[in-house]
Amino acid sequence: MSRQILDKIEYLVLLVSEFAARSRVSEAEAYRYLRKYGALALCSKHYNIMHTLSVEENIQTLRDYCQRRGGRL
């Protein structure tokens, strides 16, 4: 596996973990929620931009994105 793919995976895991902690849910619940509302696909597609921003900013972006699509966390 290339280093670029590993970096993307590590970053997605970090975002799920941080989202879970800030939303007070388990990492599994956070993963399912982010996947259900398309946020993981968004992160994967825009990784090159997102990884340059702060984790706090990205977590808020994910929260807003999911809420616009019907999420309630």
N, C-alpha and C. Protein backbone atom coordinates (compact mmCIF):
# COMPACT_ATOMS: atom_id res chain seq x y z
N MET A 1 0.85 -1.17 0.00
CA MET A 1 0.00 0.00 0.00
C MET A 1 0.90 1.23 0.00
N SER A 2 0.52 2.23 -0.77
CA SER A 2 1.35 3.42 -0.88
C SER A 2 1.26 4.28 0.40
N ARG A 3 2.27 5.09 0.60
CA ARG A 3 2.31 5.98 1.76
C ARG A 3 1.14 6.96 1.73
N GLN A 4 0.77 7.44 0.55
CA GLN A 4 -0.34 8.38 0.42
C GLN A 4 -1.66 7.76 0.90
N ILE A 5 -1.89 6.51 0.55
CA ILE A 5 -3.11 5.83 0.98
C ILE A 5 -3.09 5.62 2.50
N LEU A 6 -1.95 5.22 3.03
CA LEU A 6 -1.84 5.05 4.48
C LEU A 6 -2.06 6.35 5.23
N ASP A 7 -1.54 7.45 4.69
CA ASP A 7 -1.75 8.76 5.31
C ASP A 7 -3.24 9.12 5.33
N LYS A 8 -3.93 8.85 4.24
CA LYS A 8 -5.36 9.15 4.15
C LYS A 8 -6.14 8.31 5.16
N ILE A 9 -5.81 7.03 5.26
CA ILE A 9 -6.49 6.15 6.21
C ILE A 9 -6.27 6.64 7.63
N GLU A 10 -5.03 6.97 7.97
CA GLU A 10 -4.72 7.45 9.31
C GLU A 10 -5.50 8.72 9.63
N TYR A 11 -5.62 9.61 8.66
CA TYR A 11 -6.33 10.86 8.89
C TYR A 11 -7.84 10.61 9.08
N LEU A 12 -8.41 9.71 8.29
CA LEU A 12 -9.82 9.39 8.45
C LEU A 12 -10.10 8.76 9.81
N VAL A 13 -9.20 7.89 10.26
CA VAL A 13 -9.34 7.28 11.59
C VAL A 13 -9.28 8.36 12.66
N LEU A 14 -8.36 9.30 12.52
CA LEU A 14 -8.25 10.42 13.47
C LEU A 14 -9.55 11.22 13.51
N LEU A 15 -10.09 11.55 12.35
CA LEU A 15 -11.32 12.35 12.31
C LEU A 15 -12.49 11.61 12.95
N VAL A 16 -12.62 10.32 12.68
CA VAL A 16 -13.70 9.54 13.29
C VAL A 16 -13.54 9.52 14.80
N SER A 17 -12.32 9.30 15.26
CA SER A 17 -12.05 9.25 16.69
C SER A 17 -12.36 10.58 17.37
N GLU A 18 -11.92 11.67 16.78
CA GLU A 18 -12.17 13.00 17.33
C GLU A 18 -13.66 13.35 17.28
N PHE A 19 -14.31 12.99 16.19
CA PHE A 19 -15.74 13.25 16.07
C PHE A 19 -16.49 12.49 17.17
N ALA A 20 -16.11 11.26 17.40
CA ALA A 20 -16.75 10.44 18.45
C ALA A 20 -16.56 11.09 19.82
N ALA A 21 -15.36 11.48 20.12
CA ALA A 21 -15.07 12.08 21.43
C ALA A 21 -15.86 13.36 21.64
N ARG A 22 -15.93 14.19 20.63
CA ARG A 22 -16.63 15.48 20.76
C ARG A 22 -18.15 15.33 20.74
N SER A 23 -18.61 14.24 20.17
CA SER A 23 -20.06 13.99 20.11
C SER A 23 -20.52 13.07 21.23
N ARG A 24 -19.59 12.60 22.02
CA ARG A 24 -19.87 11.70 23.14
C ARG A 24 -20.59 10.42 22.71
N VAL A 25 -20.07 9.83 21.64
CA VAL A 25 -20.56 8.54 21.16
C VAL A 25 -19.35 7.63 20.96
N SER A 26 -19.59 6.35 20.76
CA SER A 26 -18.48 5.42 20.52
C SER A 26 -17.91 5.68 19.12
N GLU A 27 -16.70 5.20 18.91
CA GLU A 27 -16.09 5.35 17.59
C GLU A 27 -16.88 4.60 16.53
N ALA A 28 -17.43 3.44 16.90
CA ALA A 28 -18.24 2.68 15.95
C ALA A 28 -19.50 3.45 15.56
N GLU A 29 -20.15 4.09 16.54
CA GLU A 29 -21.34 4.90 16.25
C GLU A 29 -20.97 6.10 15.37
N ALA A 30 -19.86 6.74 15.68
CA ALA A 30 -19.41 7.89 14.89
C ALA A 30 -19.14 7.46 13.45
N TYR A 31 -18.47 6.33 13.29
CA TYR A 31 -18.18 5.82 11.95
C TYR A 31 -19.47 5.58 11.17
N ARG A 32 -20.41 4.89 11.79
CA ARG A 32 -21.69 4.60 11.11
C ARG A 32 -22.43 5.89 10.75
N TYR A 33 -22.44 6.85 11.65
CA TYR A 33 -23.12 8.13 11.42
C TYR A 33 -22.46 8.89 10.26
N LEU A 34 -21.15 9.01 10.30
CA LEU A 34 -20.44 9.74 9.24
C LEU A 34 -20.58 9.04 7.90
N ARG A 35 -20.59 7.73 7.91
CA ARG A 35 -20.77 6.98 6.66
C ARG A 35 -22.20 7.14 6.14
N LYS A 36 -23.19 7.04 7.03
CA LYS A 36 -24.60 7.15 6.63
C LYS A 36 -24.90 8.47 5.94
N TYR A 37 -24.32 9.54 6.43
CA TYR A 37 -24.62 10.87 5.88
C TYR A 37 -23.59 11.36 4.86
N GLY A 38 -22.70 10.49 4.42
CA GLY A 38 -21.78 10.80 3.33
C GLY A 38 -20.55 11.58 3.71
N ALA A 39 -20.32 11.78 4.99
CA ALA A 39 -19.18 12.59 5.41
C ALA A 39 -17.84 11.89 5.17
N LEU A 40 -17.80 10.58 5.28
CA LEU A 40 -16.54 9.88 5.03
C LEU A 40 -16.16 9.97 3.56
N ALA A 41 -17.13 9.88 2.68
CA ALA A 41 -16.86 10.03 1.24
C ALA A 41 -16.35 11.45 0.96
N LEU A 42 -16.95 12.42 1.63
CA LEU A 42 -16.51 13.81 1.48
C LEU A 42 -15.05 13.96 1.91
N CYS A 43 -14.71 13.36 3.05
CA CYS A 43 -13.34 13.43 3.56
C CYS A 43 -12.36 12.77 2.60
N SER A 44 -12.74 11.63 2.10
CA SER A 44 -11.87 10.91 1.18
C SER A 44 -11.66 11.72 -0.10
N LYS A 45 -12.73 12.28 -0.61
CA LYS A 45 -12.64 13.05 -1.86
C LYS A 45 -11.80 14.31 -1.69
N HIS A 46 -11.93 14.97 -0.54
CA HIS A 46 -11.26 16.25 -0.33
C HIS A 46 -10.10 16.18 0.67
N TYR A 47 -9.53 14.99 0.80
CA TYR A 47 -8.43 14.79 1.75
C TYR A 47 -7.30 15.79 1.54
N ASN A 48 -6.95 16.05 0.29
CA ASN A 48 -5.81 16.94 0.00
C ASN A 48 -5.99 18.34 0.58
N ILE A 49 -7.21 18.77 0.72
CA ILE A 49 -7.49 20.08 1.32
C ILE A 49 -7.69 19.94 2.83
N MET A 50 -8.50 18.96 3.20
CA MET A 50 -8.89 18.82 4.61
C MET A 50 -7.70 18.59 5.55
N HIS A 51 -6.72 17.82 5.11
CA HIS A 51 -5.62 17.53 6.03
C HIS A 51 -4.74 18.75 6.31
N THR A 52 -4.94 19.83 5.54
CA THR A 52 -4.17 21.05 5.81
C THR A 52 -4.89 21.97 6.80
N LEU A 53 -6.14 21.66 7.11
CA LEU A 53 -6.94 22.47 8.04
C LEU A 53 -6.87 21.88 9.44
N SER A 54 -7.31 22.63 10.42
CA SER A 54 -7.29 22.14 11.80
C SER A 54 -8.33 21.04 11.99
N VAL A 55 -8.07 20.16 12.93
CA VAL A 55 -9.01 19.09 13.25
C VAL A 55 -10.33 19.70 13.71
N GLU A 56 -10.26 20.75 14.52
CA GLU A 56 -11.48 21.41 15.02
C GLU A 56 -12.34 21.91 13.87
N GLU A 57 -11.72 22.54 12.90
CA GLU A 57 -12.46 23.06 11.75
C GLU A 57 -13.09 21.92 10.95
N ASN A 58 -12.36 20.84 10.77
CA ASN A 58 -12.89 19.71 10.02
C ASN A 58 -14.02 19.01 10.76
N ILE A 59 -13.92 18.89 12.07
CA ILE A 59 -14.99 18.27 12.85
C ILE A 59 -16.26 19.11 12.72
N GLN A 60 -16.14 20.41 12.81
CA GLN A 60 -17.32 21.27 12.66
C GLN A 60 -17.90 21.17 11.25
N THR A 61 -17.03 21.08 10.26
CA THR A 61 -17.49 20.91 8.88
C THR A 61 -18.26 19.61 8.72
N LEU A 62 -17.74 18.53 9.30
CA LEU A 62 -18.42 17.24 9.23
C LEU A 62 -19.76 17.29 9.94
N ARG A 63 -19.79 17.91 11.11
CA ARG A 63 -21.04 18.04 11.87
C ARG A 63 -22.08 18.81 11.04
N ASP A 64 -21.69 19.95 10.48
CA ASP A 64 -22.59 20.76 9.67
C ASP A 64 -23.07 19.99 8.43
N TYR A 65 -22.15 19.31 7.77
CA TYR A 65 -22.47 18.55 6.56
C TYR A 65 -23.52 17.48 6.87
N CYS A 66 -23.29 16.73 7.94
CA CYS A 66 -24.24 15.67 8.31
C CYS A 66 -25.59 16.25 8.70
N GLN A 67 -25.59 17.34 9.43
CA GLN A 67 -26.86 17.95 9.85
C GLN A 67 -27.65 18.45 8.65
N ARG A 68 -26.98 18.99 7.64
CA ARG A 68 -27.68 19.43 6.43
C ARG A 68 -28.31 18.25 5.69
N ARG A 69 -27.77 17.07 5.92
CA ARG A 69 -28.28 15.86 5.26
C ARG A 69 -29.19 15.05 6.16
N GLY A 70 -29.58 15.61 7.30
CA GLY A 70 -30.55 14.96 8.17
C GLY A 70 -30.01 14.38 9.45
N GLY A 71 -28.71 14.45 9.69
CA GLY A 71 -28.11 13.92 10.90
C GLY A 71 -28.50 14.76 12.12
N ARG A 72 -28.53 14.13 13.28
CA ARG A 72 -28.97 14.82 14.49
C ARG A 72 -27.97 14.74 15.64
N LEU A 73 -26.71 14.45 15.37
CA LEU A 73 -25.72 14.44 16.46
C LEU A 73 -25.19 15.84 16.71
